[in-house]
XYZ file of N, CA, C and O in Angstrom:
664
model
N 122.247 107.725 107.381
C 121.353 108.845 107.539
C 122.112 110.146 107.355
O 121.576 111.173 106.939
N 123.778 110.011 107.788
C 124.137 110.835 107.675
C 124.239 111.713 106.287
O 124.155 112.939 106.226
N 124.480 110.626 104.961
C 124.596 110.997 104.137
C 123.556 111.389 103.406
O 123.780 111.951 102.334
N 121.994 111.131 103.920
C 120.942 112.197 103.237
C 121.203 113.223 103.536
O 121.662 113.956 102.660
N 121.045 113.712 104.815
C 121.287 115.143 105.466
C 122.470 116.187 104.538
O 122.299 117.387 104.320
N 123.565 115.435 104.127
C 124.522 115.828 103.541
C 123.868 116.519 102.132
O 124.125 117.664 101.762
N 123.259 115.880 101.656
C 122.821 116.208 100.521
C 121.487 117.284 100.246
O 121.096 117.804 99.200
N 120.992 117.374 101.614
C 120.092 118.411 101.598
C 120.456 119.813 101.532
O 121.643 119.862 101.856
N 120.066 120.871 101.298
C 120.400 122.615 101.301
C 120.200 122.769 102.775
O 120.272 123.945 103.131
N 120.014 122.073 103.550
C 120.043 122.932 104.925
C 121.293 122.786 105.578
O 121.911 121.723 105.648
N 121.677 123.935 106.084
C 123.333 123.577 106.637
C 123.229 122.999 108.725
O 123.928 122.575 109.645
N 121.738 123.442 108.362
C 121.423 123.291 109.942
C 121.361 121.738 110.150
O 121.278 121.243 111.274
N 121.399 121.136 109.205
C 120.836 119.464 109.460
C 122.314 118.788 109.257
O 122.544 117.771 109.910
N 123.481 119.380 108.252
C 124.042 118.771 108.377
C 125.380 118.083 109.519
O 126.137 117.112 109.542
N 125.045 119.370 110.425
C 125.880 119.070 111.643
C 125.658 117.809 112.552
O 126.378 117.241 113.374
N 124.552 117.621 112.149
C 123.855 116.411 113.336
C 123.862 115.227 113.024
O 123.369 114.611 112.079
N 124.688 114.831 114.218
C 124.913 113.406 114.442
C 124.097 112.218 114.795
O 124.130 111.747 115.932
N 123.357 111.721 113.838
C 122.637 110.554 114.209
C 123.441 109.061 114.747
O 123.021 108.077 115.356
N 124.464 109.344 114.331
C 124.850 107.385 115.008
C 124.671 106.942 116.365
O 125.519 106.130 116.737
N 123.859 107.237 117.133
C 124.184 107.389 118.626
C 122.690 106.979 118.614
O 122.369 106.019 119.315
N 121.610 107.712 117.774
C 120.135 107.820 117.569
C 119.530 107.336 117.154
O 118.328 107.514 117.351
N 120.174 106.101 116.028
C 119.623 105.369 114.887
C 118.749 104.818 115.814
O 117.651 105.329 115.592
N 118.659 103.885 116.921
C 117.749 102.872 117.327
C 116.593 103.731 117.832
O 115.453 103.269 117.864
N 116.829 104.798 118.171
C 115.752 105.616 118.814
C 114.433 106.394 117.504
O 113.228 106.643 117.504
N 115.422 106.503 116.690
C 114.886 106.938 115.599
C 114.022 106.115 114.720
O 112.957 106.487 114.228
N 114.561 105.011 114.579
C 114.106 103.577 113.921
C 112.449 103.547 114.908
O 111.363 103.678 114.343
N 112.587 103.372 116.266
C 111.883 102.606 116.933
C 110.775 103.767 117.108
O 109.683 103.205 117.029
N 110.596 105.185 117.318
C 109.897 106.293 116.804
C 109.479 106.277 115.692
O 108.261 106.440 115.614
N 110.305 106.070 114.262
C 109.532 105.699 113.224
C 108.287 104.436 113.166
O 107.202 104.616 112.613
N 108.709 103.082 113.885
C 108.232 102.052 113.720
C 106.777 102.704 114.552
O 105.742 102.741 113.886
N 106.750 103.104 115.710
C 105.925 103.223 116.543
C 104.829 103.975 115.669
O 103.659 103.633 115.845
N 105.149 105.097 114.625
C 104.660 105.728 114.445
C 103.358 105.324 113.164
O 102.215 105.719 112.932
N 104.267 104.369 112.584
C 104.043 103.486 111.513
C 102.845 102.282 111.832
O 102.064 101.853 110.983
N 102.899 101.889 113.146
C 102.138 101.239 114.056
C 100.522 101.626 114.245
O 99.443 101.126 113.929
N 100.963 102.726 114.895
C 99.650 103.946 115.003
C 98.957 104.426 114.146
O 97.788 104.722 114.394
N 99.506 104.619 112.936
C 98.903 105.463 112.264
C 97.762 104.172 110.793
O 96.637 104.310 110.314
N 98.811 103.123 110.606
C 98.084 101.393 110.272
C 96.502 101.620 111.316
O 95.482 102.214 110.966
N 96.698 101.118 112.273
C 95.764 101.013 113.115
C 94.686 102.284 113.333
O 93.470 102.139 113.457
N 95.345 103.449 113.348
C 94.482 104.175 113.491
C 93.269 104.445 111.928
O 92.062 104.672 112.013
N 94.131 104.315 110.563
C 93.148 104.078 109.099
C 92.409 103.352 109.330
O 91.299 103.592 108.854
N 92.580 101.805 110.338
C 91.589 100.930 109.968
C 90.292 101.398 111.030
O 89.108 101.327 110.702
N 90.602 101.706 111.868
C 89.475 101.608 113.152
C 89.211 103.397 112.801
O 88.637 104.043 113.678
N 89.494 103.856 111.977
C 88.960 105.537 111.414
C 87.751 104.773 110.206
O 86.611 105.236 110.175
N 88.112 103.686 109.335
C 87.172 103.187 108.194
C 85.918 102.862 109.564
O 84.882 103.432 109.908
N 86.684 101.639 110.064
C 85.200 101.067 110.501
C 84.189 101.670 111.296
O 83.023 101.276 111.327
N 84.885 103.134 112.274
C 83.850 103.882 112.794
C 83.257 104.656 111.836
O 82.031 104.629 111.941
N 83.790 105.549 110.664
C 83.134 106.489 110.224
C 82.366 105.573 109.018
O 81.264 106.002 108.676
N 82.801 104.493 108.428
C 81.796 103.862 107.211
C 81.567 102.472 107.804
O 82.151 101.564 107.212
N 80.686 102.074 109.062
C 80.322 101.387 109.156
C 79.124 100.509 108.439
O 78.939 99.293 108.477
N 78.632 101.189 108.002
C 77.932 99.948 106.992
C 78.265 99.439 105.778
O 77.811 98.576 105.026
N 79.562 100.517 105.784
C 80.950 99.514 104.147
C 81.437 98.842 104.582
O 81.524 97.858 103.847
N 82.165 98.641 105.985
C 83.237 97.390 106.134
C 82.474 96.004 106.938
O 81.437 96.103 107.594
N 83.100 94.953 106.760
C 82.969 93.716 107.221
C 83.743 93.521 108.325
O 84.911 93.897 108.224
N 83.343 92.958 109.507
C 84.486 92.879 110.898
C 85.496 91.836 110.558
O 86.555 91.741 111.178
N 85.103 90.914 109.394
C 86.690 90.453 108.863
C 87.231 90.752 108.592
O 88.297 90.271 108.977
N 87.347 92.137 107.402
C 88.187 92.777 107.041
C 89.657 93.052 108.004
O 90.748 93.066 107.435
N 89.542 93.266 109.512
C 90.179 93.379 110.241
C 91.199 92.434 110.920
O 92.127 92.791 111.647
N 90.871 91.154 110.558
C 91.857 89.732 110.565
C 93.061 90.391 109.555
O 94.096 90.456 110.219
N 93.246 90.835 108.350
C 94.254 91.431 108.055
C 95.483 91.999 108.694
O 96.703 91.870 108.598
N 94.369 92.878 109.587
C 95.825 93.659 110.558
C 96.341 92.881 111.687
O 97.283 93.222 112.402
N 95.789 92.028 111.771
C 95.553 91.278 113.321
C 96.876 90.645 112.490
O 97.983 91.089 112.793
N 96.814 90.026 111.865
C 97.878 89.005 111.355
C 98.883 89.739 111.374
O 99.801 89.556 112.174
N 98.869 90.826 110.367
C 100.376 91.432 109.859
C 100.972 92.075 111.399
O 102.198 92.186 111.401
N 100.153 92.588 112.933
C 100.466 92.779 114.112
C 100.895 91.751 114.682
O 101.670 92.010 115.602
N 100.674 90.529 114.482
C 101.102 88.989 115.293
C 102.701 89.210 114.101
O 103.743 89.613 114.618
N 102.668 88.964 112.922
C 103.609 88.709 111.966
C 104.832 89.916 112.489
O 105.972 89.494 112.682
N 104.549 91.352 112.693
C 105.757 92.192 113.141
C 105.768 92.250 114.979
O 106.187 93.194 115.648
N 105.029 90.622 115.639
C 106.021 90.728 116.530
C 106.641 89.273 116.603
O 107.013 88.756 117.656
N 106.716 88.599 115.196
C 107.557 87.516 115.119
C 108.792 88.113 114.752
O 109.783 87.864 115.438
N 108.915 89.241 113.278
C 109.708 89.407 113.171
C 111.368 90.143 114.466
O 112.470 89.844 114.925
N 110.358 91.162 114.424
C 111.332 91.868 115.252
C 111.535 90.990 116.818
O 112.331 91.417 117.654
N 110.734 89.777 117.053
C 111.351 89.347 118.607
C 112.600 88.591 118.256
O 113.406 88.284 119.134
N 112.777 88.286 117.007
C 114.578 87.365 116.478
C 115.617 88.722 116.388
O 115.378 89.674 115.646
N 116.556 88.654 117.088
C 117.669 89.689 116.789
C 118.414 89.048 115.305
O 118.328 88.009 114.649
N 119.318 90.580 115.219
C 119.530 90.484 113.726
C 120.679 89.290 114.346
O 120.612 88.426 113.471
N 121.605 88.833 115.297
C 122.937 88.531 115.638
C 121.951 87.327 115.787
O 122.805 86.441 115.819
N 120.975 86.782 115.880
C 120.346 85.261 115.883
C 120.451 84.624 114.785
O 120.674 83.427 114.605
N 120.226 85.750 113.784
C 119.784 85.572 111.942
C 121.310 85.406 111.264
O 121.574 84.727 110.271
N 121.902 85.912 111.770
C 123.267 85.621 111.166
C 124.263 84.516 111.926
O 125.184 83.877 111.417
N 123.762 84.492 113.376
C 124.506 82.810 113.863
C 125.407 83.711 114.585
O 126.318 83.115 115.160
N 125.402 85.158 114.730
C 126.750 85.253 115.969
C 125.972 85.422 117.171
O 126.577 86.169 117.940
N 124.914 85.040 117.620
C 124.377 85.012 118.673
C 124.836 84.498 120.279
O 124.689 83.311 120.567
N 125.390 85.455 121.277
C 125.763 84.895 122.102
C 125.278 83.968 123.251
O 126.122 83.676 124.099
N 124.356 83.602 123.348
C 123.259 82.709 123.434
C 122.501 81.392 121.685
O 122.368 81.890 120.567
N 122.253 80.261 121.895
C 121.813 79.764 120.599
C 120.418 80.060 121.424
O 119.820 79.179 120.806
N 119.760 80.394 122.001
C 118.367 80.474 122.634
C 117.623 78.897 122.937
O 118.194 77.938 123.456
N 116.538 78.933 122.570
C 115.314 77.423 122.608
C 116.400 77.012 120.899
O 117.594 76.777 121.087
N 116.223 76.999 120.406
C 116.155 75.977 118.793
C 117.508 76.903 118.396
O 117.397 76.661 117.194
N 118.680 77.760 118.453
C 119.200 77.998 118.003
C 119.404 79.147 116.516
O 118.537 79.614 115.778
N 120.275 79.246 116.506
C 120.172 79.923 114.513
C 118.727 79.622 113.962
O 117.839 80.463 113.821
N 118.626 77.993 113.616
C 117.842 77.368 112.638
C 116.302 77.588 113.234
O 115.241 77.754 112.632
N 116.545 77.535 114.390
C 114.524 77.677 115.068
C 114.374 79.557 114.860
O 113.387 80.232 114.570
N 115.859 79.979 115.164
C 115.447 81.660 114.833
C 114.730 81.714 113.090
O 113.609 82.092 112.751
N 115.688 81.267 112.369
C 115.342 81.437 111.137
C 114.114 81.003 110.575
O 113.390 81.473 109.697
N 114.050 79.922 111.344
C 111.865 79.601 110.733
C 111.260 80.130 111.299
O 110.142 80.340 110.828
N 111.612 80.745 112.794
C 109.981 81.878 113.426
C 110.158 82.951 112.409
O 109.195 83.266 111.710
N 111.354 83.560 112.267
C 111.062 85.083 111.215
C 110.999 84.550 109.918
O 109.970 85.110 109.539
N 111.397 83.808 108.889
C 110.603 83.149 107.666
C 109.035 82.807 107.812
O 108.256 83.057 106.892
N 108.646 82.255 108.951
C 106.590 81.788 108.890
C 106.341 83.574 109.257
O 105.315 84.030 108.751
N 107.107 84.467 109.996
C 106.704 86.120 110.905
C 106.296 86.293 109.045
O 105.192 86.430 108.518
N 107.449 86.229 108.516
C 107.892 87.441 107.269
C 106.022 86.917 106.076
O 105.154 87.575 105.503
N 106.299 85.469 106.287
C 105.111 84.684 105.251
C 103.911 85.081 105.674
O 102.981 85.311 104.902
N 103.824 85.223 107.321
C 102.279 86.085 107.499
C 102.196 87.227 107.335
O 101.072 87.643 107.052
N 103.134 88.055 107.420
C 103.525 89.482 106.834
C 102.584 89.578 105.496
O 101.562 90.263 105.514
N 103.069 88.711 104.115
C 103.255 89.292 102.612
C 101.574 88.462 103.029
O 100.699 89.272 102.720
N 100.919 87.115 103.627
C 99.765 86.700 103.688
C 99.185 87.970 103.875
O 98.655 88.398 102.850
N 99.135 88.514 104.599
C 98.380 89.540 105.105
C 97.683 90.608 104.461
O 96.502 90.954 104.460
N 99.365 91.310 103.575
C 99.147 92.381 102.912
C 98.379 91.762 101.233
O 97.905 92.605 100.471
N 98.359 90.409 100.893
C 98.213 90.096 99.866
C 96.250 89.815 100.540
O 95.477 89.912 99.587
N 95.710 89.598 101.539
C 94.448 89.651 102.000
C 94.249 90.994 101.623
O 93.272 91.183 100.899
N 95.001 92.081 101.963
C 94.340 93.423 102.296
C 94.081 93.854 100.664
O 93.095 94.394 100.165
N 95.497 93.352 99.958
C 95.386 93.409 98.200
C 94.129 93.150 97.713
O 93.540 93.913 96.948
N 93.554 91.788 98.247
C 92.528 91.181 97.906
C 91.178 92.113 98.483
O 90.288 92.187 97.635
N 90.919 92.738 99.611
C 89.697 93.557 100.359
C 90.048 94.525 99.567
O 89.259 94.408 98.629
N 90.919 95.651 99.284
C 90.862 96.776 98.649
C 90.266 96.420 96.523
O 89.651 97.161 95.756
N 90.640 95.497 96.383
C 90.842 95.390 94.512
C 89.257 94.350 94.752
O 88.306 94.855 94.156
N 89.026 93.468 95.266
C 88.160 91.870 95.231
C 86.762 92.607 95.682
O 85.670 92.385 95.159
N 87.016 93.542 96.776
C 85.722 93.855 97.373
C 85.073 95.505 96.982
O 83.922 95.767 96.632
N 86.167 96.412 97.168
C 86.376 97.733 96.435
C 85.919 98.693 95.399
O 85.166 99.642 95.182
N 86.730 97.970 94.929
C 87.218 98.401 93.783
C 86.439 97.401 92.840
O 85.445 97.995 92.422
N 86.494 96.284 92.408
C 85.558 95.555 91.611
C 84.331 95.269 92.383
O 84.580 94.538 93.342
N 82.997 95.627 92.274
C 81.673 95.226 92.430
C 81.257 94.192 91.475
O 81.088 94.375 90.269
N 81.069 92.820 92.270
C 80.565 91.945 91.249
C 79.287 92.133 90.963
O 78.752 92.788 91.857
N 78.675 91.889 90.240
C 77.100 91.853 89.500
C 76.375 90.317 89.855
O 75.214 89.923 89.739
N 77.473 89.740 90.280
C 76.795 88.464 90.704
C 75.234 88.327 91.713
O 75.146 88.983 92.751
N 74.497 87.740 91.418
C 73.469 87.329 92.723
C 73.887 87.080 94.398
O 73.611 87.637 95.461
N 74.462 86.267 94.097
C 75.176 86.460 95.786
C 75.687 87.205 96.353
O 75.715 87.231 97.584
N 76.227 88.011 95.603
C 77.277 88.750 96.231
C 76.463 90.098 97.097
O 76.002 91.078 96.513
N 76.415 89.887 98.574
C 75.589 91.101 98.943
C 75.974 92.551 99.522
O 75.320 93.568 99.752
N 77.420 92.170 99.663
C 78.567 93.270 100.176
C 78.498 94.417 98.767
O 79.107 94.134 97.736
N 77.753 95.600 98.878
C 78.004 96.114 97.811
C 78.111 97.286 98.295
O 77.024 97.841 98.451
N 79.775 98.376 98.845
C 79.884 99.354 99.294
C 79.568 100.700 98.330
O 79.338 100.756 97.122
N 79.643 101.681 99.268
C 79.135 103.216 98.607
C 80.496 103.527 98.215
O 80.867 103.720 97.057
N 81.510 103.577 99.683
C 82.558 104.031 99.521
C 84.148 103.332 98.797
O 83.954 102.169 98.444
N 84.771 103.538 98.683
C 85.767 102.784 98.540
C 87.390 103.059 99.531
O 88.520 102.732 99.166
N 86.939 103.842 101.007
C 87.879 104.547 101.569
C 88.001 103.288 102.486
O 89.024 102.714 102.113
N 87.652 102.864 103.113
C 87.748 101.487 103.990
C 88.469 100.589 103.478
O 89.233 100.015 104.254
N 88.472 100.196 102.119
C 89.327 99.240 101.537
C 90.533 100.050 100.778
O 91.136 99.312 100.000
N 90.952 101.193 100.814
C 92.219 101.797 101.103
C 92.493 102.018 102.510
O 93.673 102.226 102.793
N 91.827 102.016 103.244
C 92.213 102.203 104.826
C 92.855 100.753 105.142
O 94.079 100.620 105.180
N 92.327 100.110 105.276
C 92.641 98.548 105.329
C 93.875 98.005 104.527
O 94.731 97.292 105.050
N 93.897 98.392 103.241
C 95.525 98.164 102.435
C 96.775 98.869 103.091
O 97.903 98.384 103.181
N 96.269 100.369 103.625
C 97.078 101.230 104.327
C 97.810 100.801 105.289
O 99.036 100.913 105.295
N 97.048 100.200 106.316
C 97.325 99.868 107.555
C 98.069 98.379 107.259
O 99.189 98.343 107.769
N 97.768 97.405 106.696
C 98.710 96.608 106.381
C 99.839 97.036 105.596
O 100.767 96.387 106.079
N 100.323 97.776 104.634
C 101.314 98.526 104.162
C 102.125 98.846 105.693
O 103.131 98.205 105.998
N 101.727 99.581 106.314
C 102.303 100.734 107.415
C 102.790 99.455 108.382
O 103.982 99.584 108.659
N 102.171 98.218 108.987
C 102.411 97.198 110.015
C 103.694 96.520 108.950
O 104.694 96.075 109.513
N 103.631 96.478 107.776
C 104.238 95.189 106.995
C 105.838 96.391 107.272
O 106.717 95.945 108.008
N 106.025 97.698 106.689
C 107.021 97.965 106.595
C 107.861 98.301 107.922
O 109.052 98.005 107.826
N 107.543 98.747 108.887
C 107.615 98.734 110.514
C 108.990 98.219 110.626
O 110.123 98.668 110.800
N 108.244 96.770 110.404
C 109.756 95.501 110.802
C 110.640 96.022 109.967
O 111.717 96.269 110.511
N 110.552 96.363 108.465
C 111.677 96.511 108.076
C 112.251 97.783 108.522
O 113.462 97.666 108.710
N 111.765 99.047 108.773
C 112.158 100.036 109.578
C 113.331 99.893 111.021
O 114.378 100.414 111.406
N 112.643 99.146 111.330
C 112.867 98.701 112.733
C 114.019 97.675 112.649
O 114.838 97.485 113.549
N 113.990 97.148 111.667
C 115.019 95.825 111.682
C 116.147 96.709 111.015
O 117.071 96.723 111.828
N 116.432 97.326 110.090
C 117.282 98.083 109.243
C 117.975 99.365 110.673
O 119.157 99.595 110.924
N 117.029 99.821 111.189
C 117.497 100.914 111.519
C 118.472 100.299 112.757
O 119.627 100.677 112.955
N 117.924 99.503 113.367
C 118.662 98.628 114.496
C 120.157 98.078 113.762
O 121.219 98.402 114.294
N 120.151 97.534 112.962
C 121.292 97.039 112.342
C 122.693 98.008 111.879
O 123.880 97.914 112.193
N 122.034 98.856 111.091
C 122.482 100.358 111.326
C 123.450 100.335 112.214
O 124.557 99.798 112.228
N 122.642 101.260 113.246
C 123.577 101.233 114.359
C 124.589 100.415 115.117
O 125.565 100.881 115.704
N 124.141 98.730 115.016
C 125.192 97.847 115.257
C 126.620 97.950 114.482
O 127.752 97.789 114.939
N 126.143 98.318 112.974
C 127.261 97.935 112.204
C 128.252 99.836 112.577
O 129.357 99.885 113.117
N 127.815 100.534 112.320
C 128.407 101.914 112.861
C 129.358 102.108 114.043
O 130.229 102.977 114.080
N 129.203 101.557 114.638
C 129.183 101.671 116.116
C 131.016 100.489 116.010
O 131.611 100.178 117.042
């Protein structure tokens, strides 16, 4: 972090010492990233309620279960220097955050599918009876899975960070 700051024109930023802050900073970002996911989707479904579907919202539900698989494995589990092996060790760490990470990309590849499938293409078909005005709900909904999916990596990076610094 230090070395963006470095590179900016402000001389006021470059004095400041983040290594001490990374986790605080990380976990403020993540939080923020959290809130603001959640807050697009439940902003679609109150203000265009007769565009969205209450499934639509299994999306976030997942990618929220998926970033608290990821981030409950420490990074020192994932790499085996764990001072504890926990319940299952290394290998049980490594398949809860591999199935966390797979409901993660499931998720955001649902929300792919509600923003482009439901959206954005209107079928002409007979059945099809979902036929919205707007198309802000199914960017709200991609949003908020975007914002939950990157979190962990926020959160996981910025934490690591600081381990390795330090």
């Amino acid at each position: 972090m230090s070395r963006i700051l470095e590179a900016l024109p402000f001389e006021c930023l470059q004095n400041i010492d983040f290594s001490e802050k990374r986790n605080k900073i990380a976990s403020i970002i993540a939080g923020f990233l959290f809130f603001s996911g959640w807050w697009f989707a439940l902003d679609a479904s109150a203000s265009y309620y007769q565009d969205t579907r209450d499934v639509f919202h299994l999306c976030g539900v997942f990618a929220t279960i998926s970033m608290f698989m990821v981030n409950v494995v420490s990074n020192s589990l994932l790499r085996g220097d764990g001072f504890t092996d926990g319940c299952l060790g290394p290998a049980g760490g490594r398949i809860w955050f591999f199935f966390g990470i797979m409901m993660g990309f499931g998720s955001l590849f649902g929300a792919c599918y509600i923003l482009f499938g439901e959206y954005v293409y209107i079928s002409d078909n007979v059945n099809n009876t979902f036929k919205p005005d707007h198309t802000y709900p199914g960017v709200a909904f991609f949003l908020q899975n975007v914002f939950i999916s990157s979190l962990g990596g926020v959160k996981t990076c910025g934490a690591d960070l600081a381990i390795r610094d330090s």
